[in-house]
Amino acid sequence: MSGRSTGFFWHERCFWHDLGPIGVFAASGEFLQPQPASESPESKRRLKNLLEVSGLIDELEVRKAPPASREDLARFHTGPYLDRLEDGDRKRGGNAGECAPYTPGSLAAAKHSTGLAIAAVEAVATGELGNAYALCRPPGHHAEAGRGRGFCLLGNIPVAVMRARAKQQVRRVAILDWDVHHGNGQQSAFYDDPDVLTVSIHQAGSYPLESGGFDERGEGLGDGANLNLPLPPGSGIGAYRYAMEELILPAIERFAPELVVVACGYDACAKDPLGRMLLNSSAFADMTAQIQALAERVCHGRLVMIHEGGYSEGYVPLCGHAVIQTLAGSPIAVPDPQNDEIAAWAYQALQPHQRDLIHHWREEWLA
């Protein structure tokens, strides 16, 4: 296929990761009736199934990928942390850090998840594919160098970007994280790096509690290369559109990356049990179109979407299909029965306090 085709990277192994019966909590407890974890395989498997049923998958370059190697993982993660994961995997599993439980077999899934991100970034960075979507699980944007956090065991995006840069496939990279939770993993990985711009638009004061403020701008040579937009809970379509147009897109364009990577979480959707934002599937498609148009202007369309959070098993597939349809420029759509109703909810329009906050950030950042 031509270099302008859209890649779709997935592997069944990723769906086999099991966090244990923790529900929405970090761990089980005496008075917590066991239930499947919120970070379950179902939303991802349903997305792949929807691509199959709609026929959109037939317009994609579908690929598997090998698991990430220890060498690749060690570009971001510490040796003791990787040793601890391997030891736990040989025994009964455990918790990789903070709210990152795993069971035997999870590490194999996590390595395959990171491997998908690596392969997608490499294929786009080298021009083999025009753009790509990696259906990664477990997610990775909360994982830090020495611990897992927030359902994330390995840093899928940091590992993939560090590998591509080490192999001189790309130098300047912009990472946009629109998961409802702060992208602390990318921030920590590149906080002092002037050649990687990390941007996170997320629900303020959610997870992790101690990170994600606008005042976190990077340090050392990376000062000014980290941008956080902590939107108030209840922000909807109007607030996200205004933030994209007024600050996120101008900041990325000014940075002039050679590759754009999106940490593509869907937990800012109105149906998510762990988020308090109001987006519908069309909003995710619109943001994809915006970042895709920017990528066409500044880096020959080199854009990679890495699947992150999103815990509505029924609604995530509709959001993901809309994103991938947009990414591929395909006419194949599926109806979203909730799209118009969500858009009609009160407070979807840009609210004055949201406008003032974004305007303040814009004045500070672009000054």
Coordinates of C-alpha atoms in Angstrom, one line a residue:
M1 CA 0.0 0.0 0.0
S2 CA 1.1 3.6 -0.5
G3 CA 2.8 5.7 2.2
R4 CA -0.4 7.7 2.6
S5 CA -2.3 4.7 4.0
T6 CA -3.6 4.5 7.6
G7 CA -2.1 1.7 9.8
F8 CA -4.1 -0.1 12.4
F9 CA -2.0 -1.9 15.0
W10 CA -3.5 -4.4 17.4
H11 CA -2.8 -7.8 19.1
E12 CA -5.1 -10.2 20.8
R13 CA -2.6 -10.6 23.6
C14 CA -3.3 -7.1 24.8
F15 CA -6.9 -8.1 25.6
W16 CA -5.8 -10.8 28.0
H17 CA -4.3 -8.4 30.6
D18 CA -6.2 -9.0 33.9
L19 CA -6.2 -6.5 36.7
G20 CA -8.2 -8.7 39.0
P21 CA -11.7 -8.0 40.5
I22 CA -11.1 -4.4 41.7
G23 CA -14.0 -2.5 40.0
V24 CA -13.3 1.2 40.0
F25 CA -10.9 0.9 42.9
A26 CA -7.1 0.6 43.3
A27 CA -7.5 -2.8 45.0
S28 CA -10.0 -5.2 46.4
G29 CA -11.2 -4.8 50.0
E30 CA -13.3 -6.4 52.7
F31 CA -16.4 -4.4 52.0
L32 CA -16.0 -4.2 48.2
Q33 CA -17.9 -6.9 46.4
P34 CA -15.6 -8.2 43.6
Q35 CA -16.4 -6.9 40.1
P36 CA -14.4 -6.6 36.9
A37 CA -12.0 -3.8 36.8
S38 CA -13.0 -0.6 35.0
E39 CA -10.0 -0.9 32.7
S40 CA -11.3 -4.0 31.0
P41 CA -10.6 -5.4 27.5
E42 CA -14.2 -5.0 26.5
S43 CA -14.2 -1.4 25.3
K44 CA -11.1 -2.1 23.1
R45 CA -12.4 -5.5 21.8
R46 CA -15.7 -3.9 20.9
L47 CA -13.9 -1.1 19.0
K48 CA -12.0 -3.7 16.9
N49 CA -15.2 -5.6 16.4
L50 CA -17.1 -2.5 15.3
L51 CA -14.3 -1.8 12.7
E52 CA -14.8 -5.3 11.4
V53 CA -18.6 -5.1 11.2
S54 CA -18.7 -1.7 9.6
G55 CA -16.0 -2.7 7.0
L56 CA -13.8 0.2 7.9
I57 CA -11.0 -2.2 8.9
D58 CA -10.8 -3.3 5.3
E59 CA -9.6 0.2 4.4
L60 CA -6.8 0.1 6.9
E61 CA -3.3 -1.4 6.8
V62 CA -3.8 -4.0 9.6
R63 CA -0.6 -5.0 11.4
K64 CA 0.6 -6.9 14.4
A65 CA 3.9 -6.2 16.1
P66 CA 6.4 -8.0 18.3
P67 CA 6.6 -7.2 22.0
A68 CA 8.9 -4.4 23.2
S69 CA 12.4 -5.6 24.0
R70 CA 14.1 -5.0 27.4
E71 CA 16.5 -2.7 25.5
D72 CA 13.7 -0.5 24.3
L73 CA 11.9 -0.5 27.6
A74 CA 15.1 0.5 29.4
R75 CA 15.3 3.7 27.4
F76 CA 12.5 5.0 29.7
H77 CA 12.1 2.6 32.6
T78 CA 14.6 1.8 35.3
G79 CA 16.2 -1.6 35.6
P80 CA 14.9 -2.2 39.1
Y81 CA 11.4 -1.5 38.1
L82 CA 11.5 -3.8 35.1
D83 CA 13.1 -6.5 37.3
R84 CA 10.2 -6.0 39.8
L85 CA 7.6 -6.5 37.1
E86 CA 9.3 -9.6 35.8
D87 CA 9.6 -11.1 39.3
G88 CA 5.9 -10.4 40.1
D89 CA 4.9 -11.9 36.7
R90 CA 6.7 -15.1 37.6
K91 CA 4.8 -15.3 40.9
R92 CA 1.3 -14.1 41.6
G93 CA 1.3 -10.6 40.1
G94 CA 0.9 -7.6 42.4
N95 CA 0.7 -3.8 42.1
A96 CA 3.2 -2.1 39.9
G97 CA 3.0 1.1 41.8
E98 CA -0.1 3.2 42.5
C99 CA -3.4 1.8 41.2
A100 CA -1.6 -0.5 38.8
P101 CA -2.5 -4.0 39.7
Y102 CA -1.5 -6.9 37.5
T103 CA -1.6 -10.7 37.3
P104 CA 0.6 -13.3 35.7
G105 CA 0.4 -12.7 31.9
S106 CA -0.1 -9.0 32.3
L107 CA 3.6 -8.2 31.6
A108 CA 3.4 -10.1 28.2
A109 CA 0.3 -8.0 27.3
A110 CA 2.0 -4.8 28.4
K111 CA 5.1 -5.6 26.3
H112 CA 2.9 -6.2 23.3
S113 CA 1.0 -3.0 24.0
T114 CA 4.3 -1.0 24.0
G115 CA 5.4 -3.0 20.9
L116 CA 2.3 -1.7 19.0
A117 CA 3.2 1.9 19.9
I118 CA 6.8 1.3 18.8
A119 CA 5.7 -0.2 15.4
A120 CA 3.1 2.5 14.7
V121 CA 5.6 5.4 15.5
E122 CA 8.3 3.8 13.5
A123 CA 6.1 3.2 10.4
V124 CA 4.9 6.8 10.3
A125 CA 8.2 8.4 11.3
T126 CA 10.0 6.6 8.4
G127 CA 7.2 7.4 5.9
E128 CA 6.2 3.8 5.4
L129 CA 2.6 4.8 6.5
G130 CA 0.9 8.1 6.3
N131 CA -0.6 7.9 9.8
A132 CA -1.5 5.2 12.2
Y133 CA -3.7 4.1 15.1
A134 CA -2.4 1.7 17.8
L135 CA -5.0 -0.2 19.9
C136 CA -2.9 -0.4 23.0
R137 CA -3.8 -2.2 26.2
P138 CA -2.8 -1.8 29.0
P139 CA -2.6 2.0 28.6
G140 CA 0.6 3.8 29.3
H141 CA 0.3 7.5 29.8
H142 CA 0.5 7.4 33.6
A143 CA 3.5 5.0 33.9
E144 CA 6.7 6.6 35.1
A145 CA 10.3 5.5 34.9
G146 CA 10.3 3.6 38.1
R147 CA 6.6 2.7 38.8
G148 CA 3.3 2.0 37.2
R149 CA 0.3 4.2 37.9
G150 CA -3.3 4.5 37.0
F151 CA -3.8 1.2 35.3
C152 CA -0.6 1.7 33.3
L153 CA 2.4 -0.6 33.6
L154 CA 4.7 0.6 30.8
G155 CA 5.1 4.0 29.1
N156 CA 3.9 3.1 25.6
I157 CA 4.4 6.6 24.1
P158 CA 7.7 7.6 25.9
V159 CA 9.3 4.2 25.0
A160 CA 8.1 4.5 21.3
V161 CA 9.3 8.1 21.0
M162 CA 12.6 7.6 22.7
R163 CA 13.3 4.6 20.4
A164 CA 12.4 6.5 17.3
R165 CA 14.7 9.4 18.3
A166 CA 17.5 7.0 19.3
K167 CA 17.4 5.5 15.8
Q168 CA 17.3 9.0 14.3
Q169 CA 14.0 8.4 12.7
V170 CA 12.7 11.7 14.1
R171 CA 14.0 14.5 16.3
R172 CA 11.3 17.0 17.2
V173 CA 8.0 15.4 18.5
A174 CA 4.8 16.9 19.8
I175 CA 2.7 14.7 22.1
L176 CA -0.9 15.7 22.7
D177 CA -2.8 13.9 25.4
W178 CA -6.6 14.4 25.5
D179 CA -7.3 11.6 27.9
V180 CA -9.5 13.0 30.8
H181 CA -6.6 12.4 33.2
H182 CA -3.3 14.2 33.2
G183 CA -0.6 12.8 31.0
N184 CA 2.0 12.7 33.7
G185 CA 4.0 9.9 32.1
Q186 CA 4.9 11.9 29.0
Q187 CA 5.5 15.0 31.1
S188 CA 8.0 13.2 33.4
A189 CA 9.7 11.5 30.5
F190 CA 10.5 14.7 28.6
Y191 CA 10.3 17.4 31.2
D192 CA 13.8 18.7 30.5
D193 CA 13.8 18.0 26.8
P194 CA 13.5 21.0 24.4
D195 CA 12.8 18.8 21.4
V196 CA 9.6 17.1 22.7
L197 CA 6.6 19.2 23.4
T198 CA 4.2 17.6 25.8
V199 CA 0.6 18.9 25.9
S200 CA -2.2 17.6 28.1
I201 CA -5.8 18.7 28.2
H202 CA -7.5 17.1 31.1
Q203 CA -10.0 17.4 33.9
A204 CA -8.5 19.5 36.7
G205 CA -7.8 17.9 40.0
S206 CA -8.6 14.4 39.0
Y207 CA -5.7 12.0 38.5
P208 CA -2.9 12.2 39.5
L209 CA -3.9 14.7 42.1
E210 CA -0.4 16.2 42.5
S211 CA 0.3 17.0 38.8
G212 CA -1.2 18.6 35.8
G213 CA -1.1 22.4 36.6
F214 CA -0.6 25.1 34.0
D215 CA 2.4 26.2 36.0
E216 CA 4.3 23.0 35.2
R217 CA 6.1 24.2 32.1
G218 CA 9.2 22.0 32.0
E219 CA 12.6 22.6 33.5
G220 CA 16.2 23.3 32.4
L221 CA 16.5 23.2 28.6
G222 CA 12.9 21.9 28.5
D223 CA 11.5 25.0 30.1
G224 CA 8.5 26.0 28.0
A225 CA 8.1 22.6 26.3
N226 CA 5.3 21.3 28.6
L227 CA 1.8 22.7 28.4
N228 CA -1.1 21.6 30.7
L229 CA -4.7 22.7 30.3
P230 CA -6.6 21.6 33.4
L231 CA -10.2 22.3 32.4
P232 CA -12.9 22.5 35.1
P233 CA -15.1 19.4 35.5
G234 CA -18.2 19.7 33.4
S235 CA -16.3 21.1 30.4
G236 CA -18.0 20.2 27.1
I237 CA -17.7 20.5 23.4
G238 CA -17.4 24.3 23.3
A239 CA -14.6 24.4 25.9
Y240 CA -12.5 21.7 24.1
R241 CA -13.0 23.4 20.7
Y242 CA -12.0 26.8 22.1
A243 CA -8.9 25.3 23.9
M244 CA -7.8 23.5 20.7
E245 CA -8.3 26.6 18.5
E246 CA -6.9 29.2 20.8
L247 CA -4.0 27.5 22.4
I248 CA -3.2 23.8 21.7
L249 CA -3.0 24.0 17.9
P250 CA -1.1 27.3 17.9
A251 CA 1.4 25.9 20.5
I252 CA 2.0 22.8 18.5
E253 CA 2.3 24.7 15.2
R254 CA 4.8 27.1 16.7
F255 CA 6.9 24.2 18.0
A256 CA 7.1 22.8 14.4
P257 CA 7.4 19.1 15.2
E258 CA 8.4 16.4 12.7
L259 CA 5.9 14.0 14.2
V260 CA 2.7 14.4 16.2
V261 CA 1.6 11.6 18.6
V262 CA -1.8 11.7 20.3
A263 CA -2.5 9.9 23.6
C264 CA -6.0 9.1 22.5
G265 CA -8.2 8.5 25.6
Y266 CA -11.9 8.5 25.4
D267 CA -12.7 9.1 29.1
A268 CA -13.6 12.7 28.4
C269 CA -16.8 11.4 26.8
A270 CA -20.1 12.1 28.5
K271 CA -20.7 8.4 29.2
D272 CA -17.5 7.6 31.0
P273 CA -17.7 6.4 34.6
L274 CA -14.3 7.8 35.7
G275 CA -14.5 11.2 34.0
R276 CA -16.8 14.3 34.4
M277 CA -16.5 15.8 30.9
L278 CA -19.2 16.0 28.2
L279 CA -17.8 15.1 24.8
N280 CA -19.5 13.0 22.2
S281 CA -18.1 11.0 19.4
S282 CA -18.3 13.9 16.9
A283 CA -16.1 16.0 19.2
F284 CA -13.3 13.4 19.1
A285 CA -13.6 13.2 15.3
D286 CA -13.4 17.0 15.1
M287 CA -10.3 17.1 17.3
T288 CA -8.8 14.4 15.1
A289 CA -9.5 16.5 12.0
Q290 CA -8.0 19.5 13.6
I291 CA -4.7 17.8 14.6
Q292 CA -4.6 16.0 11.3
A293 CA -4.8 19.3 9.4
L294 CA -2.1 20.7 11.5
A295 CA 0.1 17.7 10.9
E296 CA -0.4 18.1 7.2
R297 CA 0.8 21.7 7.4
V298 CA 3.9 21.1 9.6
C299 CA 5.1 17.5 9.3
H300 CA 3.8 16.0 6.1
G301 CA 0.8 14.5 7.9
R302 CA 2.9 12.3 10.2
L303 CA 0.4 11.5 13.0
V304 CA 0.1 8.6 15.3
M305 CA -2.8 7.9 17.7
I306 CA -2.1 5.7 20.7
H307 CA -5.2 4.3 22.5
E308 CA -5.2 5.3 26.2
G309 CA -8.2 5.4 28.7
G310 CA -11.9 5.2 28.2
Y311 CA -14.1 3.0 30.4
S312 CA -17.6 3.1 28.8
E313 CA -17.7 -0.3 27.1
G314 CA -20.7 0.8 24.9
Y315 CA -19.6 4.3 24.0
V316 CA -15.8 4.0 23.5
P317 CA -16.2 2.0 20.3
L318 CA -18.4 4.7 18.7
C319 CA -15.8 7.4 19.6
G320 CA -12.9 5.3 18.4
H321 CA -14.6 4.5 15.1
A322 CA -15.3 8.2 14.5
V323 CA -11.6 8.9 15.1
I324 CA -10.3 6.2 12.9
Q325 CA -12.7 7.0 10.1
T326 CA -11.5 10.6 10.2
L327 CA -7.8 9.5 10.3
A328 CA -8.3 7.3 7.3
G329 CA -10.5 9.8 5.4
S330 CA -13.1 7.1 4.9
P331 CA -16.8 7.6 4.1
I332 CA -17.6 4.5 6.2
A333 CA -19.5 5.8 9.3
V334 CA -21.6 4.2 12.0
P335 CA -24.6 5.9 13.6
D336 CA -24.1 7.2 17.1
P337 CA -27.5 7.2 18.8
Q338 CA -26.3 9.4 21.6
N339 CA -24.3 12.0 19.6
D340 CA -27.0 14.6 19.1
E341 CA -28.5 14.2 22.5
I342 CA -25.2 14.7 24.2
A343 CA -24.5 17.8 22.1
A344 CA -27.9 19.2 23.1
W345 CA -27.2 18.9 26.9
A346 CA -27.0 22.2 28.8
Y347 CA -23.6 23.8 29.3
Q348 CA -22.1 22.3 26.2
A349 CA -21.5 25.8 24.9
L350 CA -18.3 27.5 26.0
Q351 CA -19.0 29.0 29.4
P352 CA -17.7 32.4 30.5
H353 CA -15.4 31.0 33.2
Q354 CA -14.0 28.4 30.7
R355 CA -13.4 31.1 28.1
D356 CA -11.6 33.4 30.6
L357 CA -9.4 30.6 31.9
I358 CA -8.3 29.5 28.4
H359 CA -7.8 33.1 27.4
H360 CA -5.6 33.6 30.4
W361 CA -3.5 30.5 29.6
R362 CA -3.2 31.7 26.0
E363 CA -1.9 35.1 26.9
E364 CA 0.6 33.5 29.3
W365 CA 1.8 30.8 26.9
L366 CA 2.0 32.6 23.6
A367 CA 3.3 35.9 25.1

